[in-house]
mmCIF file of C-alpha atoms in Angstrom:
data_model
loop_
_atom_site.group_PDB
_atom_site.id
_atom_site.type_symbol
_atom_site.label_atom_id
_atom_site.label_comp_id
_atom_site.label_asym_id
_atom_site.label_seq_id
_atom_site.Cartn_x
_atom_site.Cartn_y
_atom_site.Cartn_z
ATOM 1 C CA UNK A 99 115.491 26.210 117.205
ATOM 2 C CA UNK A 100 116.400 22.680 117.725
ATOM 3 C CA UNK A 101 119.912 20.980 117.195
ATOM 4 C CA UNK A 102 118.810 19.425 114.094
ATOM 5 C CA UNK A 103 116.805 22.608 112.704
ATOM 6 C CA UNK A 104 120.122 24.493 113.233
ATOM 7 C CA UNK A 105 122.331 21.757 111.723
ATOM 8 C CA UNK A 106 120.048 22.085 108.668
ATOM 9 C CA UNK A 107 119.930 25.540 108.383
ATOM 10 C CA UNK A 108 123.734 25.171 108.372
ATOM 11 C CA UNK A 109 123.824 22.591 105.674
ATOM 12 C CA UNK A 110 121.661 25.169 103.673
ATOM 13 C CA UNK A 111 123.395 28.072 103.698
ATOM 14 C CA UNK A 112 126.560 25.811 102.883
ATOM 15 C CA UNK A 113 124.763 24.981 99.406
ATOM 16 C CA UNK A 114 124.154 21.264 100.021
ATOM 17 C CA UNK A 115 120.417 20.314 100.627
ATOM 18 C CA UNK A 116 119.825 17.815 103.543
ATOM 19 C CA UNK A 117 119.102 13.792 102.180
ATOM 20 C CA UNK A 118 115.024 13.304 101.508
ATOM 21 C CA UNK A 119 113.068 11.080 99.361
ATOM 22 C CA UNK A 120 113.261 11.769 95.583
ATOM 23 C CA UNK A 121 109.382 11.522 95.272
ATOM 24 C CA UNK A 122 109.649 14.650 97.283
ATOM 25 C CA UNK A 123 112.002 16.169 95.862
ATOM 26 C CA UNK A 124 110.623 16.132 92.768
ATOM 27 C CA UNK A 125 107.036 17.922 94.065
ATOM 28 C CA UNK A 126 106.502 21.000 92.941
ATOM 29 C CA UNK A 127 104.182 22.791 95.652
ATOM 30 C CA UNK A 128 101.774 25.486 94.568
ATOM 31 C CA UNK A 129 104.278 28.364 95.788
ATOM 32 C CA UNK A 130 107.029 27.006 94.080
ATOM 33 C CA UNK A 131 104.787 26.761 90.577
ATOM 34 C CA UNK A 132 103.885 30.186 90.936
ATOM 35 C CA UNK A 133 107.298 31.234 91.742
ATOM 36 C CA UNK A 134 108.397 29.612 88.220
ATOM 37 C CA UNK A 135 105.504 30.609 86.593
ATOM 38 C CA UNK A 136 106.817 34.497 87.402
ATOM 39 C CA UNK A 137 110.184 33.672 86.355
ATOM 40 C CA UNK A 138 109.039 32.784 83.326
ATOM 41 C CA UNK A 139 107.087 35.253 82.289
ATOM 42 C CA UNK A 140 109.794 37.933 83.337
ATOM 43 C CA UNK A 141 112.083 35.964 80.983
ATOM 44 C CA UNK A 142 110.065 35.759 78.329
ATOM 45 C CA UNK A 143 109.351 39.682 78.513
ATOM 46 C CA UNK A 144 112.808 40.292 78.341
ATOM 47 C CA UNK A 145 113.944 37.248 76.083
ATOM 48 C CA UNK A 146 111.081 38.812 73.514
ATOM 49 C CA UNK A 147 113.033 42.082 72.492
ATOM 50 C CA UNK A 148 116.343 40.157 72.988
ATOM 51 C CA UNK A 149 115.489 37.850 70.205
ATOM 52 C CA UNK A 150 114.541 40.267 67.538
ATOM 53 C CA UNK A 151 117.635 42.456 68.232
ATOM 54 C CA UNK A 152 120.158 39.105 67.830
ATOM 55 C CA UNK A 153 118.140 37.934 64.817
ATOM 56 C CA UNK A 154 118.331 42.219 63.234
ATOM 57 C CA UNK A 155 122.072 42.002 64.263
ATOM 58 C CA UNK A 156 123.070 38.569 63.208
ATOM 59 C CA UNK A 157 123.502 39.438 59.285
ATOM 60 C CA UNK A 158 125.750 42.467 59.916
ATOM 61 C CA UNK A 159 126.905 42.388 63.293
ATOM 62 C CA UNK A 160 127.252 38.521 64.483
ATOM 63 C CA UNK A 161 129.847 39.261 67.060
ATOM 64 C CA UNK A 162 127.573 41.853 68.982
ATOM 65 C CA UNK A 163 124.295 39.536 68.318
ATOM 66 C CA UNK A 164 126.126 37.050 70.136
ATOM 67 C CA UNK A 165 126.945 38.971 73.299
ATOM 68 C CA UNK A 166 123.133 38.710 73.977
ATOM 69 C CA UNK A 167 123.083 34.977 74.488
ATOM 70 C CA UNK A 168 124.032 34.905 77.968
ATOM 71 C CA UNK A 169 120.801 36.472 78.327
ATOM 72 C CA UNK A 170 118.977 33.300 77.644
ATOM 73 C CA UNK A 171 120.199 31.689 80.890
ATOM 74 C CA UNK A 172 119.260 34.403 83.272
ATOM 75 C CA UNK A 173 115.557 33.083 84.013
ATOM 76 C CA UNK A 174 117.001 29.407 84.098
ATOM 77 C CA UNK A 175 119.647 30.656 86.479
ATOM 78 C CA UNK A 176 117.829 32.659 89.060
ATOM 79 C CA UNK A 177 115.315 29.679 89.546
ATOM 80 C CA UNK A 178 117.706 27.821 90.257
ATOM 81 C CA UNK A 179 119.889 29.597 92.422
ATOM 82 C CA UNK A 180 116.682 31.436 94.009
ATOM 83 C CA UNK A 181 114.254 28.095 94.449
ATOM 84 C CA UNK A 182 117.368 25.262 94.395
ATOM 85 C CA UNK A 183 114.690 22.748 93.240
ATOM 86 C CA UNK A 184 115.518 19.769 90.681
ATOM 87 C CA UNK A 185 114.322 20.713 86.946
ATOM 88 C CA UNK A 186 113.258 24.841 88.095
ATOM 89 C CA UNK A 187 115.310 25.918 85.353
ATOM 90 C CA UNK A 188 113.619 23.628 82.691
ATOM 91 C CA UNK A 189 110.496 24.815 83.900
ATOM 92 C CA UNK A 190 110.924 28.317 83.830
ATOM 93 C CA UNK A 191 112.671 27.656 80.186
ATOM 94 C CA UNK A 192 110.205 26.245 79.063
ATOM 95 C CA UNK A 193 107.620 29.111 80.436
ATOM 96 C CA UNK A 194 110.143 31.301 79.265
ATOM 97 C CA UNK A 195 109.969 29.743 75.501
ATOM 98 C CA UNK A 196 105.831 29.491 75.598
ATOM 99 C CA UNK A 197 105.559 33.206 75.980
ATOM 100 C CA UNK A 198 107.602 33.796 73.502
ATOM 101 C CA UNK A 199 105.921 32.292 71.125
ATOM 102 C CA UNK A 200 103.420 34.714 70.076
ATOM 103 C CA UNK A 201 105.829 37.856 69.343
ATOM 104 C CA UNK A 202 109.216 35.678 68.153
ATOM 105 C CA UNK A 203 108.558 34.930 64.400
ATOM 106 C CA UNK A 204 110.130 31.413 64.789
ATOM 107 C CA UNK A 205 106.639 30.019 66.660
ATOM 108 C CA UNK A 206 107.607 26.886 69.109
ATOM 109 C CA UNK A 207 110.834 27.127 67.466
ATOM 110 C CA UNK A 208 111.570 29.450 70.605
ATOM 111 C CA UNK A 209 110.302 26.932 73.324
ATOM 112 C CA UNK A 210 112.875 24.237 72.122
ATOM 113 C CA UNK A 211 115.745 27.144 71.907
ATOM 114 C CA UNK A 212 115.129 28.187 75.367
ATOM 115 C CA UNK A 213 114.953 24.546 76.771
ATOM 116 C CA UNK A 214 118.480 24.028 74.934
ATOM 117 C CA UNK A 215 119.751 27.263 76.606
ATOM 118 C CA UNK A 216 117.752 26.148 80.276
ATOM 119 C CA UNK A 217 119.307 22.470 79.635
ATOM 120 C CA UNK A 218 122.939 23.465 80.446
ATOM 121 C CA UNK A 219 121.951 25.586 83.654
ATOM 122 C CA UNK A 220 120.737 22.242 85.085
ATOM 123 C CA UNK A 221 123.454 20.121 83.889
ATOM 124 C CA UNK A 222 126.106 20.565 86.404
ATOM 125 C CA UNK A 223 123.295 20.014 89.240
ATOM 126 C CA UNK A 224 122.496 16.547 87.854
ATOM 127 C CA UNK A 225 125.717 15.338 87.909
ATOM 128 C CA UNK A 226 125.503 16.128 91.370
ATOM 129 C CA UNK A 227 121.838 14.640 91.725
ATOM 130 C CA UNK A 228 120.787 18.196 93.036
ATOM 131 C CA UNK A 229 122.238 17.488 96.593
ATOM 132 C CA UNK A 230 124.679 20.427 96.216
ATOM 133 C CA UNK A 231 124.191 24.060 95.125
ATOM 134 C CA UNK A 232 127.738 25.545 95.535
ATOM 135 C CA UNK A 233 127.817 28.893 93.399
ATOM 136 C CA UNK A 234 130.411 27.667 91.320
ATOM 137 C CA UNK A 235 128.575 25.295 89.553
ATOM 138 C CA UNK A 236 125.915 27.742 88.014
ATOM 139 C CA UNK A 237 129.357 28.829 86.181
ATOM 140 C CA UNK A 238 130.412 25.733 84.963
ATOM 141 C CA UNK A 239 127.407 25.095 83.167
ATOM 142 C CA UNK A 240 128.038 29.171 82.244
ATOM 143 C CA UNK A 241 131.258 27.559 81.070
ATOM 144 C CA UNK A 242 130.080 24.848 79.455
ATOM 145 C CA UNK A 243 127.520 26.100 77.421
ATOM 146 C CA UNK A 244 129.895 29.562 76.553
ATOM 147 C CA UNK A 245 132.089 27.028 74.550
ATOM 148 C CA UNK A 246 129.283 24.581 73.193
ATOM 149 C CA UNK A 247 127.539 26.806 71.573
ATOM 150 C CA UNK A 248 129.796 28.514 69.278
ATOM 151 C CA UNK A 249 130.944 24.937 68.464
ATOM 152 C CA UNK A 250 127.706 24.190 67.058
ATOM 153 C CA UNK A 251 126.779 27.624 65.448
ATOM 154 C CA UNK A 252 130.103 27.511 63.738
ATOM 155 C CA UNK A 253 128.661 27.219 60.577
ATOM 156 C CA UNK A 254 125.688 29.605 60.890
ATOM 157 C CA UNK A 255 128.264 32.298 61.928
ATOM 158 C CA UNK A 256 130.381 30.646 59.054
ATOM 159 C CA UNK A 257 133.691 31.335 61.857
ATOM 160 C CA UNK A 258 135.392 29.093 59.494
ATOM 161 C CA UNK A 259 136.246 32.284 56.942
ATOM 162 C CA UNK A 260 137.451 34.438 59.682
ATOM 163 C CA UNK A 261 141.426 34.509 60.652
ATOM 164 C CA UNK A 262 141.979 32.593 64.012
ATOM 165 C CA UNK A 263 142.094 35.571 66.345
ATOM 166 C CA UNK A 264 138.666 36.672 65.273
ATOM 167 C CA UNK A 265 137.348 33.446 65.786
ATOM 168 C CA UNK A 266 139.070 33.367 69.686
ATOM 169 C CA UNK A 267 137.326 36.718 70.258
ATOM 170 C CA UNK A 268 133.849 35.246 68.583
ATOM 171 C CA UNK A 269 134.162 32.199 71.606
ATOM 172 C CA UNK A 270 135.306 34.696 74.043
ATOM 173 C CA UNK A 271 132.983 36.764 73.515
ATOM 174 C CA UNK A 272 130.000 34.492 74.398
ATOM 175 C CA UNK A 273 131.507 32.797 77.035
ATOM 176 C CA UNK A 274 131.983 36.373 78.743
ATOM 177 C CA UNK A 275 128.411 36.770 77.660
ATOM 178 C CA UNK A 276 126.941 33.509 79.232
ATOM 179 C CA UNK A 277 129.199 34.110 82.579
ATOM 180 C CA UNK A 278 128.462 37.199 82.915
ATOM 181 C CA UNK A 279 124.387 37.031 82.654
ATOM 182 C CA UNK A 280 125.104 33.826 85.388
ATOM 183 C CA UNK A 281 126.631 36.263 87.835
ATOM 184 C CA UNK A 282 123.589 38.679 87.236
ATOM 185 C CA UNK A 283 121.445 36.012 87.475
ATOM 186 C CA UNK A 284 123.307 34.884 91.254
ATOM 187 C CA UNK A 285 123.059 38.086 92.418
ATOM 188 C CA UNK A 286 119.218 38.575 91.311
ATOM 189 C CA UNK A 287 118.381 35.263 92.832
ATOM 190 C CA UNK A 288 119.983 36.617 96.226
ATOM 191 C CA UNK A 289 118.407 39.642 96.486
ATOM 192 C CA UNK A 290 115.077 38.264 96.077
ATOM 193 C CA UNK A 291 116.172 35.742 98.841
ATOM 194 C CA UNK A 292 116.778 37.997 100.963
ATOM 195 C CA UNK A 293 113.531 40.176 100.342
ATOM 196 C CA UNK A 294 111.941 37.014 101.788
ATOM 197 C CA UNK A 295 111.204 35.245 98.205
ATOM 198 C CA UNK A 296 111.345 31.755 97.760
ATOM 199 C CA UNK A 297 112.524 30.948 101.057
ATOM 200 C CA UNK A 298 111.100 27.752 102.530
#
Protein backbone atom coordinates (compact mmCIF):
# COMPACT_ATOMS: atom_id res chain seq x y z
CA UNK A 1 0.00 0.00 0.00
CA UNK A 2 1.30 3.32 -0.93
CA UNK A 3 1.90 6.43 1.41
CA UNK A 4 -1.06 8.10 0.13
CA UNK A 5 -3.40 4.84 0.05
CA UNK A 6 -2.43 4.49 3.76
CA UNK A 7 -2.90 8.19 4.61
CA UNK A 8 -6.42 7.71 3.17
CA UNK A 9 -7.30 4.74 4.72
CA UNK A 10 -6.35 6.69 7.87
CA UNK A 11 -8.48 9.65 7.10
CA UNK A 12 -11.34 7.01 6.68
CA UNK A 13 -11.40 5.22 9.55
CA UNK A 14 -11.06 8.75 11.36
CA UNK A 15 -14.67 9.59 9.86
CA UNK A 16 -13.60 12.39 7.50
CA UNK A 17 -13.73 11.47 3.72
CA UNK A 18 -10.66 12.63 1.64
CA UNK A 19 -11.46 16.16 -0.69
CA UNK A 20 -12.97 15.02 -4.40
CA UNK A 21 -15.11 16.66 -6.87
CA UNK A 22 -18.80 17.12 -5.88
CA UNK A 23 -19.97 15.75 -9.34
CA UNK A 24 -18.50 12.64 -7.91
CA UNK A 25 -19.57 12.69 -4.95
CA UNK A 26 -22.85 12.93 -5.77
CA UNK A 27 -22.75 9.51 -8.23
CA UNK A 28 -24.47 6.90 -7.11
CA UNK A 29 -22.71 3.66 -8.65
CA UNK A 30 -24.77 0.58 -9.35
CA UNK A 31 -23.50 -1.16 -5.97
CA UNK A 32 -24.26 1.63 -3.98
CA UNK A 33 -28.10 1.78 -5.59
CA UNK A 34 -28.54 -1.67 -4.82
CA UNK A 35 -27.15 -1.32 -1.45
CA UNK A 36 -29.99 1.46 -0.79
CA UNK A 37 -32.39 -0.23 -2.64
CA UNK A 38 -31.96 -3.25 0.23
CA UNK A 39 -32.04 -0.82 2.92
CA UNK A 40 -35.06 0.23 1.90
CA UNK A 41 -36.92 -2.47 1.49
CA UNK A 42 -35.73 -3.91 4.97
CA UNK A 43 -37.12 -0.62 6.36
CA UNK A 44 -40.10 -0.63 4.85
CA UNK A 45 -40.75 -4.38 6.04
CA UNK A 46 -40.21 -3.39 9.37
CA UNK A 47 -41.59 0.31 9.23
CA UNK A 48 -44.99 -1.61 7.80
CA UNK A 49 -46.06 -3.34 11.17
CA UNK A 50 -44.48 -0.39 13.09
CA UNK A 51 -46.96 1.96 11.63
CA UNK A 52 -50.14 0.14 12.29
CA UNK A 53 -49.12 -0.61 15.93
CA UNK A 54 -48.35 3.47 16.61
CA UNK A 55 -51.51 4.40 14.69
CA UNK A 56 -53.70 1.17 17.08
CA UNK A 57 -51.81 2.69 20.11
CA UNK A 58 -52.01 6.37 19.51
CA UNK A 59 -55.81 6.80 20.81
CA UNK A 60 -55.19 4.98 24.11
CA UNK A 61 -51.67 4.67 24.64
CA UNK A 62 -49.80 7.87 22.97
CA UNK A 63 -46.85 7.67 25.25
CA UNK A 64 -45.97 3.96 24.22
CA UNK A 65 -46.99 4.74 20.36
CA UNK A 66 -44.40 7.21 20.56
CA UNK A 67 -41.50 5.09 21.76
CA UNK A 68 -41.70 3.51 18.22
CA UNK A 69 -40.60 6.60 16.35
CA UNK A 70 -37.03 6.17 16.69
CA UNK A 71 -37.71 3.34 14.56
CA UNK A 72 -38.26 5.49 11.57
CA UNK A 73 -34.59 6.57 11.45
CA UNK A 74 -32.99 3.21 11.59
CA UNK A 75 -32.92 2.58 7.64
CA UNK A 76 -31.89 6.36 7.17
CA UNK A 77 -29.20 5.80 9.75
CA UNK A 78 -27.49 2.62 8.76
CA UNK A 79 -27.11 4.01 5.11
CA UNK A 80 -25.56 6.46 6.23
CA UNK A 81 -23.27 5.30 8.69
CA UNK A 82 -22.81 1.93 6.54
CA UNK A 83 -22.40 3.67 2.79
CA UNK A 84 -21.24 7.47 4.19
CA UNK A 85 -22.56 8.81 0.83
CA UNK A 86 -24.31 12.40 0.49
CA UNK A 87 -28.33 12.03 0.38
CA UNK A 88 -28.17 7.70 1.23
CA UNK A 89 -30.49 8.34 3.89
CA UNK A 90 -33.06 10.29 1.69
CA UNK A 91 -32.83 7.62 -0.64
CA UNK A 92 -33.38 4.78 1.38
CA UNK A 93 -36.35 7.04 3.08
CA UNK A 94 -37.77 7.49 0.41
CA UNK A 95 -37.54 3.55 -0.68
CA UNK A 96 -38.44 3.03 2.70
CA UNK A 97 -41.82 5.27 2.31
CA UNK A 98 -42.66 3.70 -1.43
CA UNK A 99 -42.98 0.27 0.02
CA UNK A 100 -44.97 1.26 2.41
CA UNK A 101 -47.39 2.46 0.55
CA UNK A 102 -49.39 -0.44 -0.36
CA UNK A 103 -50.05 -1.95 3.31
CA UNK A 104 -50.03 1.69 5.40
CA UNK A 105 -53.65 3.02 4.97
CA UNK A 106 -52.32 6.64 4.64
CA UNK A 107 -51.11 5.88 0.70
CA UNK A 108 -48.02 8.38 -0.25
CA UNK A 109 -48.87 9.97 2.90
CA UNK A 110 -46.09 7.47 4.22
CA UNK A 111 -43.36 8.41 1.57
CA UNK A 112 -43.45 12.16 2.71
CA UNK A 113 -43.47 10.92 6.61
CA UNK A 114 -40.48 8.86 6.11
CA UNK A 115 -38.57 11.58 4.06
CA UNK A 116 -39.41 14.01 7.14
CA UNK A 117 -38.06 11.32 9.55
CA UNK A 118 -34.82 10.49 6.80
CA UNK A 119 -34.45 14.51 6.52
CA UNK A 120 -32.99 14.99 10.05
CA UNK A 121 -30.51 11.90 9.76
CA UNK A 122 -28.86 13.92 6.94
CA UNK A 123 -29.02 17.22 8.48
CA UNK A 124 -26.06 17.33 10.67
CA UNK A 125 -23.91 15.88 7.58
CA UNK A 126 -24.84 18.90 5.44
CA UNK A 127 -23.83 21.31 7.68
CA UNK A 128 -20.70 19.64 7.41
CA UNK A 129 -20.97 19.28 3.47
CA UNK A 130 -20.56 15.41 4.04
CA UNK A 131 -16.69 15.73 4.51
CA UNK A 132 -16.98 14.32 8.07
CA UNK A 133 -18.74 11.24 9.49
CA UNK A 134 -17.77 11.36 13.23
CA UNK A 135 -20.36 9.04 15.15
CA UNK A 136 -21.54 11.75 17.12
CA UNK A 137 -23.26 13.47 14.63
CA UNK A 138 -25.77 10.61 13.66
CA UNK A 139 -26.90 11.61 17.41
CA UNK A 140 -27.30 15.05 17.04
CA UNK A 141 -29.62 14.78 14.36
CA UNK A 142 -31.04 11.76 16.94
CA UNK A 143 -31.14 14.83 19.15
CA UNK A 144 -32.50 17.09 17.06
CA UNK A 145 -35.26 15.43 15.68
CA UNK A 146 -36.12 13.67 19.49
CA UNK A 147 -37.10 17.32 20.49
CA UNK A 148 -38.64 18.59 17.06
CA UNK A 149 -40.97 16.33 16.80
CA UNK A 150 -42.93 16.40 19.87
CA UNK A 151 -42.84 20.20 19.30
CA UNK A 152 -44.82 19.83 16.31
CA UNK A 153 -47.16 16.87 17.32
CA UNK A 154 -48.00 18.82 20.40
CA UNK A 155 -51.31 19.27 19.42
CA UNK A 156 -52.11 15.85 17.90
CA UNK A 157 -50.96 14.35 21.27
CA UNK A 158 -52.94 17.42 22.73
CA UNK A 159 -49.60 17.52 25.57
CA UNK A 160 -51.09 20.80 26.32
CA UNK A 161 -53.87 19.05 28.89
CA UNK A 162 -51.32 16.99 30.60
CA UNK A 163 -49.47 18.38 33.97
CA UNK A 164 -45.81 19.42 33.12
CA UNK A 165 -44.04 16.29 34.31
CA UNK A 166 -46.06 14.14 31.97
CA UNK A 167 -45.33 16.25 29.24
CA UNK A 168 -41.18 16.05 30.19
CA UNK A 169 -41.61 12.25 30.17
CA UNK A 170 -43.78 12.47 26.66
CA UNK A 171 -40.30 14.47 25.11
CA UNK A 172 -38.12 12.17 26.96
CA UNK A 173 -39.51 9.52 25.97
CA UNK A 174 -38.98 9.99 22.18
CA UNK A 175 -35.82 11.43 22.36
CA UNK A 176 -34.67 8.09 24.22
CA UNK A 177 -36.62 6.50 21.43
CA UNK A 178 -34.91 8.30 18.41
CA UNK A 179 -31.27 7.88 20.23
CA UNK A 180 -31.64 4.80 20.99
CA UNK A 181 -32.82 3.28 17.38
CA UNK A 182 -29.49 5.66 16.15
CA UNK A 183 -27.20 3.57 18.30
CA UNK A 184 -28.89 0.33 16.86
CA UNK A 185 -28.72 1.67 13.70
CA UNK A 186 -24.48 2.47 14.30
CA UNK A 187 -23.96 -0.71 15.43
CA UNK A 188 -26.00 -2.49 12.46
CA UNK A 189 -24.18 -0.36 9.97
CA UNK A 190 -20.78 -1.73 11.56
CA UNK A 191 -21.41 -5.09 11.57
CA UNK A 192 -22.35 -5.21 8.07
CA UNK A 193 -19.03 -3.26 7.48
CA UNK A 194 -17.23 -5.51 8.79
CA UNK A 195 -18.95 -8.62 7.05
CA UNK A 196 -17.41 -6.93 3.99
CA UNK A 197 -20.72 -4.79 2.99
CA UNK A 198 -20.52 -1.59 1.53
CA UNK A 199 -16.95 -1.23 1.75
CA UNK A 200 -15.34 0.55 -1.18
Amino acid sequence: MSGADAAGEAARADGVVPRRRWGGRFRFPTAILLTCAALGVAGGLLLAPANWLSTVLFPGLPFVSVGLAGLWLLPSVIALRLLRRPLVGLLVGLLAGLVIVPFSGYGFGSVATNLWWAAFTELPFLFVLWRYWGTWLHYAGAVIVGVVYPALAWASFDLGSFPLGVQMLFFAITLASCVGATALGILIADRLRKAGVGRR
